[in-house]
mmCIF file with all atom_site columns, C-alpha atoms in Angstrom:
data_model
loop_
_atom_site.group_PDB
_atom_site.id
_atom_site.type_symbol
_atom_site.label_atom_id
_atom_site.label_alt_id
_atom_site.label_comp_id
_atom_site.label_asym_id
_atom_site.label_entity_id
_atom_site.label_seq_id
_atom_site.pdbx_PDB_ins_code
_atom_site.Cartn_x
_atom_site.Cartn_y
_atom_site.Cartn_z
_atom_site.occupancy
_atom_site.B_iso_or_equiv
_atom_site.pdbx_formal_charge
_atom_site.auth_seq_id
_atom_site.auth_comp_id
_atom_site.auth_asym_id
_atom_site.auth_atom_id
_atom_site.pdbx_PDB_model_num
ATOM 1   C CA . MET A 1 1   ? 127.680 106.474 135.050 1.00 0.00 ? 148 MET A CA 1
ATOM 2   C CA . LEU A 1 2   ? 124.070 105.618 135.783 1.00 0.00 ? 149 LEU A CA 1
ATOM 3   C CA . PHE A 1 3   ? 124.290 101.775 135.321 1.00 0.00 ? 150 PHE A CA 1
ATOM 4   C CA . ALA A 1 4   ? 126.885 99.195  135.564 1.00 0.00 ? 151 ALA A CA 1
ATOM 5   C CA . HIS A 1 5   ? 129.264 99.603  132.460 1.00 0.00 ? 152 HIS A CA 1
ATOM 6   C CA . ASP A 1 6   ? 128.272 95.995  131.272 1.00 0.00 ? 153 ASP A CA 1
ATOM 7   C CA . THR A 1 7   ? 124.619 97.005  131.432 1.00 0.00 ? 154 THR A CA 1
ATOM 8   C CA . GLU A 1 8   ? 125.346 100.194 129.487 1.00 0.00 ? 155 GLU A CA 1
ATOM 9   C CA . VAL A 1 9   ? 127.015 98.490  126.662 1.00 0.00 ? 156 VAL A CA 1
ATOM 10  C CA . ALA A 1 10  ? 124.451 95.699  126.473 1.00 0.00 ? 157 ALA A CA 1
ATOM 11  C CA . LEU A 1 11  ? 121.493 98.072  126.169 1.00 0.00 ? 158 LEU A CA 1
ATOM 12  C CA . GLN A 1 12  ? 123.482 99.978  123.424 1.00 0.00 ? 159 GLN A CA 1
ATOM 13  C CA . ALA A 1 13  ? 124.355 96.781  121.661 1.00 0.00 ? 160 ALA A CA 1
ATOM 14  C CA . ALA A 1 14  ? 120.784 95.804  122.118 1.00 0.00 ? 161 ALA A CA 1
ATOM 15  C CA . ALA A 1 15  ? 119.532 99.009  120.449 1.00 0.00 ? 162 ALA A CA 1
ATOM 16  C CA . ALA A 1 16  ? 122.353 98.563  117.811 1.00 0.00 ? 163 ALA A CA 1
ATOM 17  C CA . LEU A 1 17  ? 120.861 95.047  116.853 1.00 0.00 ? 164 LEU A CA 1
ATOM 18  C CA . VAL A 1 18  ? 117.345 96.248  116.749 1.00 0.00 ? 165 VAL A CA 1
ATOM 19  C CA . ASN A 1 19  ? 118.413 99.062  114.380 1.00 0.00 ? 166 ASN A CA 1
ATOM 20  C CA . THR A 1 20  ? 120.053 96.684  111.778 1.00 0.00 ? 167 THR A CA 1
ATOM 21  C CA . ALA A 1 21  ? 116.611 95.744  110.759 1.00 0.00 ? 168 ALA A CA 1
ATOM 22  C CA . SER A 1 22  ? 115.424 97.081  107.347 1.00 0.00 ? 169 SER A CA 1
ATOM 23  C CA . GLY A 1 23  ? 112.402 98.968  108.921 1.00 0.00 ? 170 GLY A CA 1
ATOM 24  C CA . SER A 1 24  ? 114.734 100.826 111.534 1.00 0.00 ? 171 SER A CA 1
ATOM 25  C CA . GLY A 1 25  ? 115.065 104.134 109.673 1.00 0.00 ? 172 GLY A CA 1
ATOM 26  C CA . THR A 1 26  ? 117.691 103.084 106.873 1.00 0.00 ? 173 THR A CA 1
ATOM 27  C CA . GLY A 1 27  ? 115.293 100.790 104.867 1.00 0.00 ? 174 GLY A CA 1
ATOM 28  C CA . THR A 1 28  ? 118.360 98.414  104.422 1.00 0.00 ? 175 THR A CA 1
ATOM 29  C CA . GLU A 1 29  ? 118.805 95.123  105.911 1.00 0.00 ? 176 GLU A CA 1
ATOM 30  C CA . LEU A 1 30  ? 122.362 95.752  108.155 1.00 0.00 ? 177 LEU A CA 1
ATOM 31  C CA . LEU A 1 31  ? 122.848 92.114  108.850 1.00 0.00 ? 178 LEU A CA 1
ATOM 32  C CA . PRO A 1 32  ? 122.373 90.529  105.449 1.00 0.00 ? 179 PRO A CA 1
ATOM 33  C CA . ASP A 1 33  ? 124.848 87.665  105.985 1.00 0.00 ? 180 ASP A CA 1
ATOM 34  C CA . PRO A 1 34  ? 126.981 85.947  108.308 1.00 0.00 ? 181 PRO A CA 1
ATOM 35  C CA . ALA A 1 35  ? 130.103 88.188  107.590 1.00 0.00 ? 182 ALA A CA 1
ATOM 36  C CA . ALA A 1 36  ? 127.923 91.373  108.602 1.00 0.00 ? 183 ALA A CA 1
ATOM 37  C CA . LEU A 1 37  ? 126.918 89.529  111.852 1.00 0.00 ? 184 LEU A CA 1
ATOM 38  C CA . ASP A 1 38  ? 130.470 88.695  112.596 1.00 0.00 ? 185 ASP A CA 1
ATOM 39  C CA . ALA A 1 39  ? 131.428 92.336  111.931 1.00 0.00 ? 186 ALA A CA 1
ATOM 40  C CA . PHE A 1 40  ? 128.576 93.501  114.349 1.00 0.00 ? 187 PHE A CA 1
ATOM 41  C CA . LEU A 1 41  ? 129.737 91.059  116.858 1.00 0.00 ? 188 LEU A CA 1
ATOM 42  C CA . ASP A 1 42  ? 133.228 92.368  116.764 1.00 0.00 ? 189 ASP A CA 1
ATOM 43  C CA . THR A 1 43  ? 132.121 95.928  116.948 1.00 0.00 ? 190 THR A CA 1
ATOM 44  C CA . TRP A 1 44  ? 130.086 95.263  120.102 1.00 0.00 ? 191 TRP A CA 1
ATOM 45  C CA . GLY A 1 45  ? 132.907 92.918  121.643 1.00 0.00 ? 192 GLY A CA 1
ATOM 46  C CA . PHE A 1 46  ? 130.766 89.581  121.793 1.00 0.00 ? 193 PHE A CA 1
ATOM 47  C CA . THR A 1 47  ? 132.826 86.809  123.027 1.00 0.00 ? 194 THR A CA 1
ATOM 48  C CA . GLY A 1 48  ? 132.308 83.141  122.837 1.00 0.00 ? 195 GLY A CA 1
ATOM 49  C CA . ASP A 1 49  ? 131.517 80.442  120.109 1.00 0.00 ? 196 ASP A CA 1
ATOM 50  C CA . ARG A 1 50  ? 130.147 81.517  116.726 1.00 0.00 ? 197 ARG A CA 1
ATOM 51  C CA . ALA A 1 51  ? 128.945 79.113  114.222 1.00 0.00 ? 198 ALA A CA 1
ATOM 52  C CA . GLY A 1 52  ? 129.188 81.858  111.358 1.00 0.00 ? 199 GLY A CA 1
ATOM 53  C CA . ASP A 1 53  ? 126.325 80.127  109.519 1.00 0.00 ? 200 ASP A CA 1
ATOM 54  C CA . ALA A 1 54  ? 122.711 81.004  107.917 1.00 0.00 ? 201 ALA A CA 1
ATOM 55  C CA . ALA A 1 55  ? 121.019 79.356  110.816 1.00 0.00 ? 202 ALA A CA 1
ATOM 56  C CA . GLU A 1 56  ? 122.750 81.538  113.410 1.00 0.00 ? 203 GLU A CA 1
ATOM 57  C CA . LEU A 1 57  ? 122.104 84.513  111.588 1.00 0.00 ? 204 LEU A CA 1
ATOM 58  C CA . ALA A 1 58  ? 118.422 83.534  111.404 1.00 0.00 ? 205 ALA A CA 1
ATOM 59  C CA . ALA A 1 59  ? 118.314 82.996  115.120 1.00 0.00 ? 206 ALA A CA 1
ATOM 60  C CA . VAL A 1 60  ? 119.728 86.511  115.665 1.00 0.00 ? 207 VAL A CA 1
ATOM 61  C CA . HIS A 1 61  ? 117.235 88.016  113.297 1.00 0.00 ? 208 HIS A CA 1
ATOM 62  C CA . ARG A 1 62  ? 114.394 86.448  115.441 1.00 0.00 ? 209 ARG A CA 1
ATOM 63  C CA . LEU A 1 63  ? 115.907 87.693  118.381 1.00 0.00 ? 210 LEU A CA 1
ATOM 64  C CA . ARG A 1 64  ? 116.184 91.094  116.950 1.00 0.00 ? 211 ARG A CA 1
ATOM 65  C CA . ALA A 1 65  ? 112.525 91.165  116.368 1.00 0.00 ? 212 ALA A CA 1
ATOM 66  C CA . ARG A 1 66  ? 111.958 90.097  120.032 1.00 0.00 ? 213 ARG A CA 1
ATOM 67  C CA . LEU A 1 67  ? 114.092 92.800  121.361 1.00 0.00 ? 214 LEU A CA 1
ATOM 68  C CA . GLY A 1 68  ? 112.638 95.581  119.236 1.00 0.00 ? 215 GLY A CA 1
ATOM 69  C CA . GLU A 1 69  ? 109.278 95.037  120.893 1.00 0.00 ? 216 GLU A CA 1
ATOM 70  C CA . MET A 1 70  ? 110.722 95.918  124.259 1.00 0.00 ? 217 MET A CA 1
ATOM 71  C CA . TRP A 1 71  ? 111.235 99.362  122.995 1.00 0.00 ? 218 TRP A CA 1
ATOM 72  C CA . ASP A 1 72  ? 107.510 99.706  122.185 1.00 0.00 ? 219 ASP A CA 1
ATOM 73  C CA . ASP A 1 73  ? 105.870 97.726  124.924 1.00 0.00 ? 220 ASP A CA 1
ATOM 74  C CA . GLU A 1 74  ? 104.604 98.790  128.255 1.00 0.00 ? 221 GLU A CA 1
ATOM 75  C CA . SER A 1 75  ? 106.605 97.662  131.347 1.00 0.00 ? 222 SER A CA 1
ATOM 76  C CA . ASP A 1 76  ? 104.537 94.323  131.968 1.00 0.00 ? 223 ASP A CA 1
ATOM 77  C CA . ALA A 1 77  ? 105.112 93.187  128.477 1.00 0.00 ? 224 ALA A CA 1
ATOM 78  C CA . VAL A 1 78  ? 108.667 93.975  128.662 1.00 0.00 ? 225 VAL A CA 1
ATOM 79  C CA . VAL A 1 79  ? 108.776 92.000  131.953 1.00 0.00 ? 226 VAL A CA 1
ATOM 80  C CA . GLY A 1 80  ? 107.354 89.111  130.302 1.00 0.00 ? 227 GLY A CA 1
ATOM 81  C CA . THR A 1 81  ? 109.847 89.336  127.525 1.00 0.00 ? 228 THR A CA 1
ATOM 82  C CA . VAL A 1 82  ? 112.729 89.559  129.816 1.00 0.00 ? 229 VAL A CA 1
ATOM 83  C CA . ASN A 1 83  ? 111.645 86.536  131.758 1.00 0.00 ? 230 ASN A CA 1
ATOM 84  C CA . ARG A 1 84  ? 111.240 84.503  128.687 1.00 0.00 ? 231 ARG A CA 1
ATOM 85  C CA . LEU A 1 85  ? 114.496 85.544  127.429 1.00 0.00 ? 232 LEU A CA 1
ATOM 86  C CA . LEU A 1 86  ? 116.061 84.532  130.555 1.00 0.00 ? 233 LEU A CA 1
ATOM 87  C CA . ARG A 1 87  ? 114.196 81.249  130.722 1.00 0.00 ? 234 ARG A CA 1
ATOM 88  C CA . ASP A 1 88  ? 114.796 80.454  127.023 1.00 0.00 ? 235 ASP A CA 1
ATOM 89  C CA . GLY A 1 89  ? 118.357 81.198  127.318 1.00 0.00 ? 236 GLY A CA 1
ATOM 90  C CA . ASP A 1 90  ? 118.966 79.029  130.402 1.00 0.00 ? 237 ASP A CA 1
ATOM 91  C CA . ALA A 1 91  ? 120.375 81.917  132.253 1.00 0.00 ? 238 ALA A CA 1
ATOM 92  C CA . GLN A 1 92  ? 122.793 81.238  135.032 1.00 0.00 ? 239 GLN A CA 1
ATOM 93  C CA . PRO A 1 93  ? 124.533 84.594  136.092 1.00 0.00 ? 240 PRO A CA 1
ATOM 94  C CA . GLN A 1 94  ? 128.164 84.237  136.975 1.00 0.00 ? 241 GLN A CA 1
ATOM 95  C CA . LEU A 1 95  ? 131.015 86.762  137.499 1.00 0.00 ? 242 LEU A CA 1
ATOM 96  C CA . VAL A 1 96  ? 133.600 86.930  135.016 1.00 0.00 ? 243 VAL A CA 1
ATOM 97  C CA . ARG A 1 97  ? 136.714 88.862  133.977 1.00 0.00 ? 244 ARG A CA 1
ATOM 98  C CA . HIS A 1 98  ? 138.272 88.891  130.485 1.00 0.00 ? 245 HIS A CA 1
ATOM 99  C CA . GLY A 1 99  ? 140.206 91.167  128.101 1.00 0.00 ? 246 GLY A CA 1
ATOM 100 C CA . GLU A 1 100 ? 140.200 94.520  129.300 1.00 0.00 ? 247 GLU A CA 1
ATOM 101 C CA . TRP A 1 101 ? 136.754 94.239  131.000 1.00 0.00 ? 248 TRP A CA 1
ATOM 102 C CA . GLY A 1 102 ? 136.828 94.271  134.753 1.00 0.00 ? 249 GLY A CA 1
ATOM 103 C CA . TRP A 1 103 ? 134.391 91.772  136.768 1.00 0.00 ? 250 TRP A CA 1
ATOM 104 C CA . HIS A 1 104 ? 131.064 91.684  135.118 1.00 0.00 ? 251 HIS A CA 1
ATOM 105 C CA . ILE A 1 105 ? 128.180 89.286  134.718 1.00 0.00 ? 252 ILE A CA 1
ATOM 106 C CA . HIS A 1 106 ? 127.854 86.804  132.016 1.00 0.00 ? 253 HIS A CA 1
ATOM 107 C CA . ALA A 1 107 ? 124.727 84.525  132.424 1.00 0.00 ? 254 ALA A CA 1
ATOM 108 C CA . THR A 1 108 ? 125.194 82.073  129.784 1.00 0.00 ? 255 THR A CA 1
ATOM 109 C CA . GLU A 1 109 ? 128.293 79.685  128.937 1.00 0.00 ? 256 GLU A CA 1
ATOM 110 C CA . PRO A 1 110 ? 130.743 80.970  126.179 1.00 0.00 ? 257 PRO A CA 1
ATOM 111 C CA . HIS A 1 111 ? 129.556 77.726  124.063 1.00 0.00 ? 258 HIS A CA 1
ATOM 112 C CA . ALA A 1 112 ? 125.706 78.467  124.329 1.00 0.00 ? 259 ALA A CA 1
ATOM 113 C CA . PRO A 1 113 ? 124.092 79.210  120.864 1.00 0.00 ? 260 PRO A CA 1
ATOM 114 C CA . LEU A 1 114 ? 124.974 82.873  119.929 1.00 0.00 ? 261 LEU A CA 1
ATOM 115 C CA . ALA A 1 115 ? 121.428 84.174  119.923 1.00 0.00 ? 262 ALA A CA 1
ATOM 116 C CA . HIS A 1 116 ? 120.728 82.848  123.612 1.00 0.00 ? 263 HIS A CA 1
ATOM 117 C CA . ARG A 1 117 ? 124.049 84.791  124.721 1.00 0.00 ? 264 ARG A CA 1
ATOM 118 C CA . MET A 1 118 ? 122.935 87.888  123.069 1.00 0.00 ? 265 MET A CA 1
ATOM 119 C CA . ALA A 1 119 ? 119.181 87.598  124.208 1.00 0.00 ? 266 ALA A CA 1
ATOM 120 C CA . VAL A 1 120 ? 120.282 86.827  127.782 1.00 0.00 ? 267 VAL A CA 1
ATOM 121 C CA . GLU A 1 121 ? 122.865 89.680  127.856 1.00 0.00 ? 268 GLU A CA 1
ATOM 122 C CA . ALA A 1 122 ? 119.979 92.173  126.547 1.00 0.00 ? 269 ALA A CA 1
ATOM 123 C CA . ALA A 1 123 ? 117.426 90.797  129.117 1.00 0.00 ? 270 ALA A CA 1
ATOM 124 C CA . MET A 1 124 ? 119.819 91.071  131.947 1.00 0.00 ? 271 MET A CA 1
ATOM 125 C CA . ALA A 1 125 ? 120.484 94.741  131.057 1.00 0.00 ? 272 ALA A CA 1
ATOM 126 C CA . VAL A 1 126 ? 116.575 95.676  130.782 1.00 0.00 ? 273 VAL A CA 1
ATOM 127 C CA . ALA A 1 127 ? 116.018 93.707  133.883 1.00 0.00 ? 274 ALA A CA 1
ATOM 128 C CA . ASP A 1 128 ? 118.449 96.225  135.500 1.00 0.00 ? 275 ASP A CA 1
ATOM 129 C CA . LEU A 1 129 ? 116.230 99.234  133.854 1.00 0.00 ? 276 LEU A CA 1
ATOM 130 C CA . VAL A 1 130 ? 113.062 97.497  135.280 1.00 0.00 ? 277 VAL A CA 1
ATOM 131 C CA . ARG A 1 131 ? 114.458 96.958  138.849 1.00 0.00 ? 278 ARG A CA 1
ATOM 132 C CA . ALA A 1 132 ? 115.700 100.853 138.912 1.00 0.00 ? 279 ALA A CA 1
ATOM 133 C CA . GLU A 1 133 ? 112.320 101.867 137.397 1.00 0.00 ? 280 GLU A CA 1
ATOM 134 C CA . GLU A 1 134 ? 114.082 103.450 134.569 1.00 0.00 ? 281 GLU A CA 1
ATOM 135 C CA . LEU A 1 135 ? 112.455 101.674 131.689 1.00 0.00 ? 282 LEU A CA 1
ATOM 136 C CA . ASP A 1 136 ? 111.645 104.900 130.102 1.00 0.00 ? 283 ASP A CA 1
ATOM 137 C CA . ARG A 1 137 ? 115.270 104.965 129.148 1.00 0.00 ? 284 ARG A CA 1
ATOM 138 C CA . LEU A 1 138 ? 114.411 102.878 126.130 1.00 0.00 ? 285 LEU A CA 1
ATOM 139 C CA . GLY A 1 139 ? 113.139 105.346 123.570 1.00 0.00 ? 286 GLY A CA 1
ATOM 140 C CA . ARG A 1 140 ? 112.845 105.781 119.795 1.00 0.00 ? 287 ARG A CA 1
ATOM 141 C CA . CYS A 1 141 ? 114.280 108.394 117.653 1.00 0.00 ? 288 CYS A CA 1
ATOM 142 C CA . GLU A 1 142 ? 112.042 111.664 117.162 1.00 0.00 ? 289 GLU A CA 1
ATOM 143 C CA . ALA A 1 143 ? 113.432 112.496 113.879 1.00 0.00 ? 290 ALA A CA 1
ATOM 144 C CA . GLU A 1 144 ? 110.586 112.414 111.104 1.00 0.00 ? 291 GLU A CA 1
ATOM 145 C CA . GLY A 1 145 ? 110.870 109.112 109.288 1.00 0.00 ? 292 GLY A CA 1
ATOM 146 C CA . CYS A 1 146 ? 113.394 107.406 111.482 1.00 0.00 ? 293 CYS A CA 1
ATOM 147 C CA . GLY A 1 147 ? 112.234 105.794 114.625 1.00 0.00 ? 294 GLY A CA 1
ATOM 148 C CA . ALA A 1 148 ? 115.414 104.017 115.528 1.00 0.00 ? 295 ALA A CA 1
ATOM 149 C CA . ALA A 1 149 ? 115.574 102.461 118.731 1.00 0.00 ? 296 ALA A CA 1
ATOM 150 C CA . LEU A 1 150 ? 117.851 104.435 121.491 1.00 0.00 ? 297 LEU A CA 1
ATOM 151 C CA . VAL A 1 151 ? 119.005 104.137 125.025 1.00 0.00 ? 298 VAL A CA 1
ATOM 152 C CA . ASP A 1 152 ? 119.040 107.546 126.958 1.00 0.00 ? 299 ASP A CA 1
ATOM 153 C CA . LEU A 1 153 ? 121.958 107.093 129.316 1.00 0.00 ? 300 LEU A CA 1
ATOM 154 C CA . THR A 1 154 ? 121.987 110.971 129.810 1.00 0.00 ? 301 THR A CA 1
ATOM 155 C CA . LYS A 1 155 ? 121.467 112.168 133.437 1.00 0.00 ? 302 LYS A CA 1
ATOM 156 C CA . ASN A 1 156 ? 118.919 114.532 132.628 1.00 0.00 ? 303 ASN A CA 1
ATOM 157 C CA . ARG A 1 157 ? 116.872 112.184 130.252 1.00 0.00 ? 304 ARG A CA 1
ATOM 158 C CA . SER A 1 158 ? 117.506 114.556 127.258 1.00 0.00 ? 305 SER A CA 1
ATOM 159 C CA . ARG A 1 159 ? 118.421 112.349 124.395 1.00 0.00 ? 306 ARG A CA 1
ATOM 160 C CA . ARG A 1 160 ? 115.742 112.544 121.481 1.00 0.00 ? 307 ARG A CA 1
ATOM 161 C CA . PHE A 1 161 ? 117.514 111.239 118.457 1.00 0.00 ? 308 PHE A CA 1
ATOM 162 C CA . CYS A 1 162 ? 119.575 108.375 117.565 1.00 0.00 ? 309 CYS A CA 1
ATOM 163 C CA . ASP A 1 163 ? 122.435 109.952 116.238 1.00 0.00 ? 310 ASP A CA 1
ATOM 164 C CA . SER A 1 164 ? 123.830 113.424 115.463 1.00 0.00 ? 311 SER A CA 1
ATOM 165 C CA . SER A 1 165 ? 122.588 113.355 111.918 1.00 0.00 ? 312 SER A CA 1
ATOM 166 C CA . CYS A 1 166 ? 119.019 113.026 112.947 1.00 0.00 ? 313 CYS A CA 1
ATOM 167 C CA . ALA A 1 167 ? 119.397 115.635 115.349 1.00 0.00 ? 314 ALA A CA 1
ATOM 168 C CA . ASN A 1 168 ? 121.004 117.891 112.704 1.00 0.00 ? 315 ASN A CA 1
ATOM 169 C CA . ARG A 1 169 ? 118.376 117.388 110.209 1.00 0.00 ? 316 ARG A CA 1
ATOM 170 C CA . THR A 1 170 ? 115.565 118.000 112.721 1.00 0.00 ? 317 THR A CA 1
ATOM 171 C CA . HIS A 1 171 ? 117.260 121.167 114.044 1.00 0.00 ? 318 HIS A CA 1
ATOM 172 C CA . ALA A 1 172 ? 117.793 122.470 110.466 1.00 0.00 ? 319 ALA A CA 1
ATOM 173 C CA . ALA A 1 173 ? 114.391 121.750 109.397 1.00 0.00 ? 320 ALA A CA 1
ATOM 174 C CA . ALA A 1 174 ? 112.970 123.663 112.636 1.00 0.00 ? 321 ALA A CA 1
ATOM 175 C CA . TYR A 1 175 ? 115.356 126.613 111.805 1.00 0.00 ? 322 TYR A CA 1
ATOM 176 C CA . ARG A 1 176 ? 114.278 126.666 108.266 1.00 0.00 ? 323 ARG A CA 1
ATOM 177 C CA . ALA A 1 177 ? 110.615 126.688 109.358 1.00 0.00 ? 324 ALA A CA 1
ATOM 178 C CA . ARG A 1 178 ? 111.191 129.498 111.897 1.00 0.00 ? 325 ARG A CA 1
ATOM 179 C CA . ARG A 1 179 ? 112.795 131.573 109.067 1.00 0.00 ? 326 ARG A CA 1
ATOM 180 C CA . ALA A 1 180 ? 110.182 130.889 106.601 1.00 0.00 ? 327 ALA A CA 1
ATOM 181 C CA . SER A 1 181 ? 107.152 131.883 109.310 1.00 0.00 ? 328 SER A CA 1
ATOM 182 C CA . SER A 1 182 ? 109.051 135.081 110.273 1.00 0.00 ? 329 SER A CA 1
ATOM 183 C CA . ALA A 1 183 ? 109.660 136.109 106.760 1.00 0.00 ? 330 ALA A CA 1
ATOM 184 C CA . GLY A 1 184 ? 106.009 135.604 105.670 1.00 0.00 ? 331 GLY A CA 1
#
């Protein structure tokens, strides 16, 4: 494990949120309604209050765009975004324990607006990357036509693709190209 478990999960959840946008490789909006947002939150184990309405969904969509910028910005801009997210979310870090999770940090109250909780959680995780000088662990899928956000948590920094389908597609194309060049 390179980072604390809650940091790794928060980074992966932030990347997954960024990848729900229609421009993130799929071409389809993956959070089209509050029910889809609810399913996303359940998948990633988000706790706390949920409004379950269109306003909350719109706030998460706005957050998603801000988080996506961190995958493409230089470190000084990322630090500025992290600081704004923490400030705007009224971050007040505290140790908590619930469910199957051991002690970890929550930086907002469970009744804070969902988008604030999600923003602060992502910002805290990215702050850990910045402090460890590991910001380059935020990357984009190298598969042609994809560009999805990814978090490289491998020890040797070898992750290049968002998932196995992009990796397989890229490797198969490279194999076909090698075969074609050797046949010609």
